[in-house]
Amino acid sequence: MTIPGKPGPAGNDLRRLNLLGMSESLTLVVLLFVAVPLKHVFGEAWAVRGLGPIHGLAFLMYLWAIFQNTVSGLLTKRAAVLLAAAAFIPFGFLFARRRIIPKPRSAGNP
Amino acid sequence: MPYLLIKSVHVGAVMIFVGGLFSHHSALRVNGPPVDPDEFHFSRTVTTAAMFTVWGAGIWMASSAGWFPFFWLQLKFVFVALLSGIHGAQTGWIRRGKVVDRRIKASLFWLIIISLIAISCLVILKPRFG
C-alpha cells in the first residue's frame, strides 16, 4: 500500500521530517528498551530522567514537522495521521517512512 | 549558572522566533502573485531552528525547576503550541506559494498578539489558579 504524497521541487522539508522521525523513533526505542528496564529492574532512574525530556522534545518536533508538511501539501492528511500514529509504536516510523513519505524530487529527476 | 545561561538562550531564541512569525506574516499574500518560497528559505530555517531551541530550553528549565505541575506553565504550553502551529501553517503556505484569505491573515495576526501577551503575563506573574 503506497499513500500518494505530493513531492515538491525542494526536498529540505521532507529530509527534515525524515531526520526528526528517526530521532523520535530512536529515542522511543532507547527509552522503552534501555531506560525503563534500568529503572524498574535495577532501580536506576537517571536514564529515564535524562531521556524522558529529550524524547518529549523529539516527539513534539516530529509532530510539528508532520503538520508543516501537511499544510505545505507535501503529505496527504491520511499520510499525516499514519505518520503520527507510527510515533507511538517502537520502530513504527522505520516501517512507515518507506511507504508514506514521498521521495524528494531532485533537479535531475523531475 | 547553567539555568541562567539556558534562560538567556531561551529568551534570545524567543525574540528570533517572534521576529520570524511577524516577518512571515507580512510575507503572506492576500492577493496574487504568490510569494516566492526560495526568497524565504533562510528565514524559515532560522525561525524553525529558533522555535526548536525555545522548546528545548523551555523544557529543560521547566524540568530542572519542577514547574510542570503548575497550571500557569500548562496554560503557557497551550499558547506556545498555538504559536508553533501558526509558524507551521505560515511556512507551509509560503512553501506552497499559497494566497491566503484576508480574514484568516487578520485572525492569525491577532492570535499571535494575544498569545504573546498571555505568555508574558503567565511567565512574569506566575498566577496560581484555585
Coordinates of N, CA and C in Angstrom, one line a residue:
Chain A
M1 N 0.9 -1.2 0.0 CA 0.0 0.0 0.0 C 0.9 1.2 0.0
T2 N 0.8 2.0 -1.0 CA 1.5 3.3 -1.0 C 0.6 4.4 -1.0
I3 N 0.8 5.3 -0.1 CA 0.0 6.5 0.1 C 0.6 7.6 -0.8
P4 N -0.2 8.2 -1.7 CA 0.4 9.2 -2.6 C 0.8 10.5 -1.8
G5 N 2.0 10.9 -1.9 CA 2.4 12.2 -1.3 C 2.4 13.2 -2.5
K6 N 2.8 14.4 -2.2 CA 2.8 15.4 -3.3 C 4.2 16.0 -3.3
P7 N 5.2 15.3 -4.0 CA 6.5 15.8 -4.0 C 6.6 17.2 -4.6
G8 N 7.5 18.1 -4.0 CA 7.7 19.4 -4.5 C 9.1 19.6 -5.0
P9 N 9.4 20.8 -5.5 CA 10.8 21.0 -6.0 C 11.9 20.9 -5.0
A10 N 11.6 21.3 -3.8 CA 12.6 21.3 -2.7 C 12.4 20.2 -1.7
G11 N 13.4 19.4 -1.4 CA 13.2 18.2 -0.5 C 13.6 18.5 0.9
N12 N 14.0 19.7 1.2 CA 14.5 20.0 2.6 C 13.5 19.7 3.6
D13 N 12.3 20.1 3.4 CA 11.3 19.8 4.4 C 11.1 18.3 4.7
L14 N 11.1 17.6 3.6 CA 10.9 16.1 3.7 C 12.1 15.5 4.4
R15 N 13.3 16.0 4.1 CA 14.5 15.5 4.7 C 14.5 15.8 6.2
R16 N 14.0 17.0 6.6 CA 13.9 17.3 8.0 C 12.9 16.4 8.7
L17 N 11.8 16.1 8.0 CA 10.7 15.2 8.6 C 11.3 13.9 8.8
N18 N 12.1 13.4 7.9 CA 12.8 12.1 8.0 C 13.7 12.1 9.2
L19 N 14.5 13.1 9.3 CA 15.5 13.2 10.4 C 14.8 13.2 11.7
L20 N 13.8 14.0 11.8 CA 13.0 14.2 13.1 C 12.3 12.9 13.4
G21 N 11.8 12.2 12.4 CA 11.1 10.9 12.6 C 12.1 9.9 13.1
M22 N 13.3 9.8 12.6 CA 14.3 8.9 13.0 C 14.7 9.2 14.5
S23 N 14.8 10.5 14.8 CA 15.2 10.9 16.1 C 14.2 10.4 17.1
E24 N 12.9 10.7 16.8 CA 11.8 10.3 17.6 C 11.8 8.8 17.9
S25 N 11.9 8.1 16.8 CA 11.9 6.6 16.8 C 13.0 6.1 17.7
L26 N 14.2 6.6 17.5 CA 15.4 6.1 18.2 C 15.3 6.4 19.7
T27 N 14.8 7.6 20.0 CA 14.7 8.0 21.5 C 13.6 7.1 22.1
L28 N 12.6 6.8 21.4 CA 11.5 6.0 22.0 C 12.0 4.6 22.3
V29 N 12.7 4.0 21.3 CA 13.3 2.7 21.5 C 14.2 2.6 22.6
V30 N 15.1 3.6 22.7 CA 16.1 3.6 23.8 C 15.4 3.8 25.2
L31 N 14.4 4.6 25.2 CA 13.6 4.9 26.4 C 12.9 3.6 26.9
L32 N 12.3 2.9 25.9 CA 11.4 1.8 26.3 C 12.3 0.6 26.6
F33 N 13.4 0.3 25.8 CA 14.1 -0.9 26.0 C 15.4 -0.8 26.8
V34 N 15.8 0.4 27.1 CA 17.0 0.6 27.9 C 16.7 1.3 29.2
A35 N 16.1 2.5 29.1 CA 15.9 3.4 30.3 C 14.9 2.8 31.2
V36 N 13.7 2.3 30.7 CA 12.7 1.8 31.5 C 13.1 0.5 32.3
P37 N 13.7 -0.4 31.6 CA 14.2 -1.6 32.3 C 15.2 -1.2 33.4
L38 N 16.1 -0.3 33.1 CA 17.1 0.2 34.0 C 16.4 0.7 35.3
K39 N 15.3 1.4 35.1 CA 14.6 2.0 36.3 C 13.9 0.9 37.1
H40 N 13.1 0.0 36.4 CA 12.2 -0.9 37.1 C 12.9 -2.2 37.5
V41 N 14.0 -2.6 36.8 CA 14.7 -3.8 37.2 C 15.9 -3.5 38.1
F42 N 16.6 -2.5 37.7 CA 17.8 -2.2 38.5 C 17.7 -1.0 39.4
G43 N 16.5 -0.3 39.4 CA 16.3 0.8 40.3 C 17.1 2.0 39.9
E44 N 17.6 2.1 38.7 CA 18.4 3.3 38.3 C 17.5 4.2 37.4
A45 N 17.1 5.3 38.0 CA 16.1 6.2 37.3 C 16.8 7.3 36.5
W46 N 18.1 7.4 36.6 CA 18.7 8.5 35.9 C 18.5 8.5 34.4
A47 N 18.5 7.3 33.8 CA 18.3 7.3 32.3 C 16.9 7.8 31.9
V48 N 15.9 7.4 32.7 CA 14.5 7.9 32.3 C 14.5 9.4 32.5
R49 N 15.1 9.9 33.7 CA 15.0 11.3 33.9 C 15.7 12.1 32.8
G50 N 16.8 11.6 32.3 CA 17.5 12.3 31.2 C 16.9 12.2 29.9
L51 N 16.5 10.9 29.6 CA 16.0 10.7 28.2 C 14.5 11.1 28.0
G52 N 13.7 11.1 29.1 CA 12.3 11.5 29.0 C 12.1 12.8 28.3
P53 N 12.7 13.9 28.9 CA 12.5 15.2 28.2 C 13.1 15.2 26.8
I54 N 14.2 14.5 26.5 CA 14.7 14.5 25.2 C 13.8 13.9 24.2
H55 N 13.2 12.7 24.6 CA 12.2 12.1 23.8 C 10.9 13.0 23.6
G56 N 10.5 13.7 24.7 CA 9.4 14.6 24.6 C 9.6 15.7 23.6
L57 N 10.8 16.2 23.6 CA 11.2 17.3 22.6 C 11.2 16.7 21.2
A58 N 11.8 15.5 21.0 CA 11.8 14.9 19.7 C 10.4 14.6 19.2
F59 N 9.6 14.2 20.1 CA 8.2 13.9 19.7 C 7.4 15.1 19.2
L60 N 7.6 16.2 20.0 CA 7.0 17.5 19.6 C 7.5 18.0 18.2
M61 N 8.8 17.9 18.1 CA 9.4 18.4 16.8 C 8.9 17.6 15.6
Y62 N 8.8 16.3 15.8 CA 8.3 15.4 14.8 C 6.8 15.7 14.4
L63 N 6.0 15.9 15.5 CA 4.6 16.2 15.2 C 4.5 17.5 14.4
W64 N 5.3 18.5 14.8 CA 5.3 19.8 14.2 C 5.6 19.6 12.7
A65 N 6.7 18.8 12.4 CA 7.1 18.6 11.1 C 6.0 18.0 10.2
I66 N 5.3 17.0 10.8 CA 4.2 16.4 10.1 C 3.1 17.4 9.7
F67 N 2.8 18.3 10.7 CA 1.8 19.3 10.5 C 2.3 20.3 9.4
Q68 N 3.5 20.7 9.5 CA 4.0 21.7 8.5 C 4.0 21.1 7.1
N69 N 4.4 19.9 7.0 CA 4.5 19.2 5.6 C 3.1 18.9 5.1
T70 N 2.1 18.8 6.0 CA 0.7 18.6 5.5 C 0.2 19.9 5.0
V71 N 0.4 21.0 5.7 CA -0.1 22.3 5.3 C 0.6 22.7 4.0
S72 N 1.9 22.4 3.8 CA 2.6 22.8 2.6 C 2.2 21.8 1.4
G73 N 1.4 20.8 1.7 CA 0.9 20.0 0.6 C 1.9 18.8 0.2
L74 N 2.9 18.6 1.0 CA 3.9 17.5 0.7 C 3.3 16.2 1.2
L75 N 2.5 16.2 2.2 CA 1.9 15.0 2.7 C 0.4 15.1 2.6
T76 N -0.3 14.0 2.3 CA -1.7 14.0 2.4 C -2.2 13.9 3.9
K77 N -3.4 14.2 4.1 CA -3.9 14.1 5.5 C -3.9 12.7 6.1
R78 N -4.1 11.7 5.2 CA -4.1 10.3 5.6 C -2.7 9.9 6.0
A79 N -1.7 10.4 5.2 CA -0.3 10.1 5.5 C 0.1 10.7 6.8
A80 N -0.4 11.9 7.0 CA -0.1 12.6 8.3 C -0.6 11.8 9.5
V81 N -1.8 11.3 9.4 CA -2.4 10.6 10.5 C -1.6 9.3 10.8
L82 N -1.2 8.6 9.7 CA -0.5 7.4 9.8 C 0.9 7.6 10.4
L83 N 1.6 8.7 9.9 CA 2.9 9.0 10.5 C 2.8 9.4 11.9
A84 N 1.8 10.1 12.3 CA 1.6 10.5 13.7 C 1.3 9.2 14.6
A85 N 0.5 8.3 14.0 CA 0.3 7.1 14.8 C 1.5 6.2 14.9
A86 N 2.4 6.3 13.9 CA 3.6 5.5 13.9 C 4.5 5.9 15.1
A87 N 4.4 7.2 15.5 CA 5.2 7.7 16.6 C 5.0 7.0 17.9
F88 N 3.8 6.3 18.0 CA 3.5 5.7 19.3 C 4.0 4.2 19.3
I89 N 4.5 3.7 18.2 CA 4.9 2.3 18.1 C 6.4 2.2 18.0
P90 N 7.1 1.4 18.8 CA 8.5 1.3 18.6 C 8.9 0.8 17.2
F91 N 9.8 1.4 16.6 CA 10.2 1.1 15.2 C 9.1 1.5 14.2
G92 N 8.0 2.1 14.6 CA 6.9 2.4 13.7 C 7.3 3.3 12.6
F93 N 8.1 4.3 12.9 CA 8.5 5.2 11.8 C 9.3 4.5 10.7
L94 N 10.2 3.6 11.2 CA 11.1 2.9 10.2 C 10.3 2.2 9.2
F95 N 9.2 1.6 9.7 CA 8.3 0.8 8.7 C 7.5 1.8 7.9
A96 N 7.0 2.9 8.5 CA 6.1 3.8 7.9 C 6.7 4.6 6.8
R97 N 8.0 5.0 7.0 CA 8.6 6.1 6.2 C 8.7 5.7 4.7
R98 N 9.1 4.4 4.5 CA 9.3 4.0 3.1 C 8.0 4.0 2.3
R99 N 6.9 3.7 3.0 CA 5.7 3.6 2.3 C 4.9 4.9 2.2
I100 N 5.2 5.8 3.2 CA 4.4 7.0 3.3 C 5.0 8.3 2.8
I101 N 6.3 8.5 3.2 CA 7.0 9.8 2.8 C 7.4 9.7 1.4
P102 N 6.9 10.7 0.6 CA 7.3 10.7 -0.8 C 8.8 11.1 -0.9
K103 N 9.5 10.6 -2.0 CA 10.9 10.9 -2.2 C 11.0 12.3 -2.7
P104 N 11.9 13.1 -2.2 CA 12.1 14.5 -2.7 C 12.5 14.4 -4.2
R105 N 12.0 15.3 -5.0 CA 12.5 15.3 -6.4 C 13.8 16.2 -6.5
S106 N 14.8 15.6 -7.1 CA 16.0 16.4 -7.3 C 15.9 17.1 -8.7
A107 N 16.9 17.9 -9.0 CA 16.8 18.7 -10.3 C 16.9 17.8 -11.5
G108 N 17.7 16.7 -11.3 CA 17.8 15.8 -12.5 C 16.7 14.7 -12.6
N109 N 15.8 14.7 -11.6 CA 14.8 13.7 -11.6 C 13.4 14.4 -11.3
P110 N 12.9 15.1 -12.3 CA 11.7 15.9 -12.1 C 10.5 15.1 -11.9
Chain B
M1 N 23.9 28.8 37.6 CA 24.5 29.4 36.4 C 24.0 28.8 35.1
P2 N 24.0 27.4 35.1 CA 23.5 26.8 33.8 C 22.1 27.2 33.6
Y3 N 21.3 27.4 34.7 CA 19.9 27.8 34.5 C 19.8 29.2 33.8
L4 N 20.6 30.1 34.3 CA 20.6 31.5 33.8 C 21.1 31.5 32.3
L5 N 22.0 30.6 32.0 CA 22.6 30.5 30.7 C 21.5 30.0 29.7
I6 N 20.8 28.9 30.1 CA 19.8 28.4 29.3 C 18.6 29.4 29.2
K7 N 18.3 30.1 30.2 CA 17.3 31.1 30.2 C 17.6 32.2 29.2
S8 N 18.9 32.6 29.2 CA 19.3 33.6 28.2 C 19.1 33.1 26.8
V9 N 19.5 31.8 26.5 CA 19.4 31.2 25.2 C 17.9 31.2 24.8
H10 N 17.0 30.8 25.8 CA 15.6 30.7 25.6 C 15.0 32.1 25.2
V11 N 15.4 33.1 25.9 CA 14.8 34.5 25.6 C 15.3 34.9 24.3
G12 N 16.6 34.7 24.0 CA 17.1 35.1 22.7 C 16.4 34.4 21.5
A13 N 16.2 33.1 21.7 CA 15.5 32.3 20.7 C 14.1 32.7 20.5
V14 N 13.4 33.1 21.6 CA 12.1 33.6 21.6 C 12.0 34.9 20.7
M15 N 13.0 35.8 20.9 CA 13.0 37.0 20.1 C 13.1 36.7 18.6
I16 N 14.0 35.8 18.3 CA 14.2 35.4 16.8 C 13.0 34.8 16.3
F17 N 12.4 33.9 17.1 CA 11.1 33.2 16.7 C 10.0 34.2 16.4
V18 N 9.8 35.1 17.4 CA 8.7 36.1 17.2 C 8.9 37.0 16.0
G19 N 10.2 37.4 15.8 CA 10.6 38.2 14.7 C 10.2 37.5 13.4
G20 N 10.5 36.2 13.3 CA 10.2 35.4 12.2 C 8.7 35.2 11.9
L21 N 8.0 35.1 13.0 CA 6.5 35.0 12.9 C 5.9 36.2 12.2
F22 N 6.4 37.4 12.7 CA 5.8 38.6 12.1 C 6.4 38.8 10.6
S23 N 7.6 38.4 10.4 CA 8.2 38.6 9.1 C 7.4 37.7 8.1
H24 N 7.1 36.5 8.5 CA 6.4 35.6 7.6 C 4.9 36.0 7.5
H25 N 4.4 36.6 8.6 CA 3.0 37.1 8.5 C 3.0 38.2 7.4
S26 N 3.9 39.1 7.4 CA 4.0 40.1 6.4 C 4.1 39.6 5.0
A27 N 4.9 38.4 4.9 CA 5.1 37.9 3.6 C 3.9 37.2 2.9
L28 N 3.0 36.8 3.8 CA 1.8 36.1 3.2 C 1.0 37.0 2.4
R29 N 0.6 36.6 1.2 CA -0.2 37.5 0.3 C -1.7 37.2 0.4
V30 N -2.5 38.3 0.4 CA -3.9 38.1 0.4 C -4.4 38.1 -1.1
N31 N -3.6 38.7 -2.0 CA -3.9 38.5 -3.4 C -2.6 38.4 -4.2
G32 N -2.7 37.8 -5.4 CA -1.5 37.4 -6.1 C -0.6 38.5 -6.5
P33 N 0.6 38.2 -7.0 CA 1.1 36.8 -7.2 C 1.6 36.2 -5.9
P34 N 1.6 34.9 -5.8 CA 2.1 34.3 -4.6 C 3.5 34.5 -4.3
V35 N 3.9 34.4 -3.0 CA 5.3 34.7 -2.6 C 6.2 33.6 -3.1
D36 N 7.4 34.0 -3.4 CA 8.4 33.1 -3.9 C 9.0 32.3 -2.7
P37 N 8.8 31.0 -2.6 CA 9.3 30.2 -1.4 C 10.8 30.3 -1.2
D38 N 11.6 30.4 -2.3 CA 13.0 30.4 -2.2 C 13.5 31.7 -1.5
E39 N 12.7 32.8 -1.6 CA 13.1 34.0 -1.0 C 13.1 33.9 0.5
F40 N 12.3 33.0 1.0 CA 12.2 32.9 2.5 C 12.8 31.6 3.0
H41 N 13.6 31.0 2.2 CA 14.2 29.7 2.7 C 15.0 29.9 3.9
F42 N 15.9 30.9 3.9 CA 16.8 31.1 5.0 C 16.0 31.5 6.3
S43 N 15.1 32.4 6.0 CA 14.3 32.9 7.2 C 13.5 31.8 7.8
R44 N 12.9 30.9 7.0 CA 12.1 29.8 7.5 C 13.0 28.9 8.3
T45 N 14.2 28.6 7.8 CA 15.1 27.7 8.5 C 15.5 28.3 9.9
V46 N 15.9 29.6 9.9 CA 16.4 30.2 11.1 C 15.2 30.3 12.1
T47 N 14.0 30.6 11.7 CA 12.9 30.7 12.6 C 12.5 29.4 13.2
T48 N 12.6 28.3 12.3 CA 12.2 27.0 12.8 C 13.3 26.5 13.8
A49 N 14.6 26.8 13.5 CA 15.6 26.4 14.5 C 15.4 27.2 15.8
A50 N 15.0 28.4 15.7 CA 14.8 29.2 16.9 C 13.6 28.6 17.7
M51 N 12.6 28.2 17.0 CA 11.4 27.6 17.7 C 11.8 26.3 18.4
F52 N 12.6 25.5 17.8 CA 13.1 24.2 18.4 C 13.9 24.5 19.6
T53 N 14.8 25.6 19.5 CA 15.6 26.0 20.6 C 14.7 26.5 21.8
V54 N 13.7 27.2 21.5 CA 12.8 27.7 22.5 C 12.2 26.5 23.2
W55 N 11.7 25.5 22.5 CA 11.1 24.3 23.1 C 12.1 23.6 24.0
G56 N 13.3 23.4 23.4 CA 14.3 22.6 24.2 C 14.7 23.3 25.4
A57 N 15.1 24.6 25.3 CA 15.5 25.3 26.5 C 14.3 25.4 27.5
G58 N 13.1 25.6 27.0 CA 11.9 25.7 27.9 C 11.7 24.4 28.7
I59 N 11.8 23.3 27.9 CA 11.5 22.0 28.6 C 12.6 21.8 29.6
W60 N 13.9 22.1 29.3 CA 15.0 21.9 30.3 C 14.7 22.8 31.5
M61 N 14.3 24.0 31.3 CA 14.1 24.9 32.5 C 12.9 24.4 33.4
A62 N 11.8 24.1 32.7 CA 10.7 23.6 33.4 C 11.0 22.3 34.2
S63 N 11.8 21.5 33.5 CA 12.1 20.2 34.2 C 13.1 20.4 35.4
S64 N 14.1 21.3 35.2 CA 15.0 21.4 36.3 C 14.4 22.2 37.5
A65 N 13.4 23.1 37.2 CA 12.8 23.9 38.2 C 11.6 23.2 38.8
G66 N 11.2 22.1 38.2 CA 10.0 21.4 38.7 C 8.7 22.1 38.5
W67 N 8.6 22.8 37.3 CA 7.4 23.6 37.1 C 6.3 22.9 36.3
F68 N 6.5 21.7 35.9 CA 5.5 21.0 35.1 C 4.1 20.9 35.7
P69 N 4.0 20.7 37.1 CA 2.7 20.6 37.7 C 1.9 21.9 37.8
F70 N 2.6 23.0 37.5 CA 1.9 24.3 37.7 C 1.0 24.6 36.5
F71 N -0.2 25.1 36.9 CA -1.2 25.4 35.8 C -0.8 26.5 34.9
W72 N -0.1 27.5 35.4 CA 0.3 28.7 34.6 C 1.3 28.2 33.5
L73 N 2.1 27.2 33.8 CA 3.0 26.6 32.7 C 2.2 25.8 31.7
Q74 N 1.3 25.0 32.2 CA 0.5 24.2 31.3 C -0.3 25.1 30.4
L75 N -0.8 26.2 30.9 CA -1.6 27.1 30.1 C -0.6 27.8 29.1
K76 N 0.6 28.1 29.5 CA 1.6 28.7 28.6 C 1.9 27.7 27.5
F77 N 2.0 26.4 27.7 CA 2.2 25.5 26.7 C 1.2 25.5 25.6
V78 N -0.1 25.8 26.0 CA -1.2 25.9 25.0 C -0.9 27.0 24.0
F79 N -0.5 28.2 24.6 CA -0.2 29.3 23.7 C 1.1 29.1 22.9
V80 N 2.1 28.4 23.5 CA 3.3 28.1 22.7 C 2.9 27.2 21.6
A81 N 2.1 26.2 21.8 CA 1.6 25.3 20.8 C 0.9 26.0 19.7
L82 N 0.1 27.0 20.1 CA -0.7 27.8 19.1 C 0.3 28.6 18.2
L83 N 1.3 29.2 18.8 CA 2.3 30.0 18.0 C 3.1 29.0 17.1
S84 N 3.4 27.9 17.6 CA 4.2 26.9 16.8 C 3.3 26.4 15.7
G85 N 2.0 26.2 15.9 CA 1.1 25.8 14.9 C 1.0 26.9 13.8
I86 N 0.9 28.2 14.3 CA 0.8 29.3 13.3 C 2.1 29.3 12.4
H87 N 3.2 29.1 13.1 CA 4.5 29.1 12.3 C 4.5 28.0 11.3
G88 N 4.0 26.8 11.7 CA 3.9 25.7 10.8 C 3.0 26.0 9.6
A89 N 1.9 26.6 9.9 CA 1.0 27.0 8.8 C 1.6 28.0 7.9
Q90 N 2.2 29.0 8.5 CA 2.8 30.1 7.7 C 3.9 29.5 6.7
T91 N 4.8 28.7 7.3 CA 5.9 28.2 6.5 C 5.4 27.2 5.4
G92 N 4.3 26.5 5.8 CA 3.7 25.6 4.8 C 3.1 26.4 3.7
W93 N 2.4 27.5 4.0 CA 1.7 28.3 3.0 C 2.8 28.9 2.1
I94 N 3.9 29.4 2.7 CA 4.9 30.1 1.9 C 5.6 29.1 1.0
R95 N 5.8 27.9 1.5 CA 6.4 26.8 0.8 C 5.6 26.4 -0.4
R96 N 4.2 26.5 -0.2 CA 3.3 26.1 -1.2 C 3.0 27.3 -2.2
G97 N 3.4 28.5 -1.8 CA 3.1 29.7 -2.6 C 1.6 30.0 -2.6
K98 N 1.0 29.8 -1.4 CA -0.5 29.9 -1.3 C -0.9 31.4 -1.1
V99 N -2.0 31.8 -1.7 CA -2.6 33.1 -1.4 C -3.6 32.9 -0.3
V100 N -3.5 33.7 0.8 CA -4.3 33.4 2.0 C -5.5 34.4 2.0
D101 N -6.6 33.9 2.6 CA -7.7 34.7 2.7 C -7.4 35.9 3.7
R102 N -7.9 37.1 3.4 CA -7.6 38.3 4.2 C -8.1 38.1 5.6
R103 N -9.2 37.5 5.9 CA -9.7 37.3 7.2 C -8.9 36.3 8.0
I104 N -8.4 35.3 7.3 CA -7.5 34.3 8.0 C -6.2 35.0 8.4
K105 N -5.7 35.8 7.5 CA -4.4 36.5 7.8 C -4.6 37.5 9.0
A106 N -5.7 38.2 9.0 CA -6.0 39.1 10.1 C -6.2 38.4 11.5
S107 N -6.9 37.3 11.4 CA -7.1 36.4 12.6 C -5.8 35.9 13.2
L108 N -5.0 35.5 12.3 CA -3.7 35.0 12.7 C -2.8 36.0 13.4
F109 N -2.9 37.3 12.8 CA -2.2 38.4 13.4 C -2.6 38.6 14.9
W110 N -3.9 38.6 15.1 CA -4.4 38.9 16.5 C -4.2 37.7 17.4
L111 N -4.2 36.5 16.8 CA -3.9 35.3 17.6 C -2.4 35.4 18.1
I112 N -1.5 35.9 17.2 CA -0.1 36.0 17.7 C 0.0 37.0 18.8
I113 N -0.6 38.2 18.6 CA -0.5 39.3 19.6 C -1.1 38.8 20.9
I114 N -2.3 38.2 20.9 CA -2.9 37.7 22.2 C -2.1 36.7 22.8
S115 N -1.5 35.7 22.0 CA -0.7 34.7 22.6 C 0.5 35.2 23.3
L116 N 1.2 36.2 22.6 CA 2.4 36.8 23.2 C 2.1 37.5 24.5
I117 N 1.0 38.3 24.5 CA 0.7 39.0 25.8 C 0.3 38.0 26.9
A118 N -0.4 37.0 26.5 CA -0.8 35.9 27.5 C 0.5 35.2 28.1
I119 N 1.4 34.9 27.2 CA 2.6 34.2 27.6 C 3.4 35.1 28.5
S120 N 3.5 36.4 28.2 CA 4.3 37.3 29.0 C 3.6 37.4 30.4
C121 N 2.3 37.5 30.5 CA 1.6 37.6 31.8 C 1.8 36.4 32.6
L122 N 1.7 35.2 31.9 CA 1.8 33.9 32.7 C 3.2 33.7 33.2
V123 N 4.2 34.1 32.4 CA 5.6 33.8 32.8 C 6.0 34.8 33.9
I124 N 5.6 36.1 33.8 CA 6.1 37.0 34.8 C 5.2 37.0 36.1
L125 N 3.9 36.9 35.9 CA 3.1 36.9 37.1 C 3.0 35.5 37.8
K126 N 3.2 34.4 37.0 CA 3.1 33.1 37.5 C 1.8 32.9 38.4
P127 N 0.7 33.2 37.9 CA -0.5 33.2 38.7 C -0.9 31.8 39.2
R128 N -1.4 31.7 40.4 CA -1.9 30.4 40.9 C -3.4 30.4 40.8
F129 N -3.9 29.4 40.1 CA -5.3 29.2 39.9 C -5.9 28.3 40.9
G130 N -6.9 28.7 41.6 CA -7.6 27.8 42.6 C -6.8 27.7 43.9

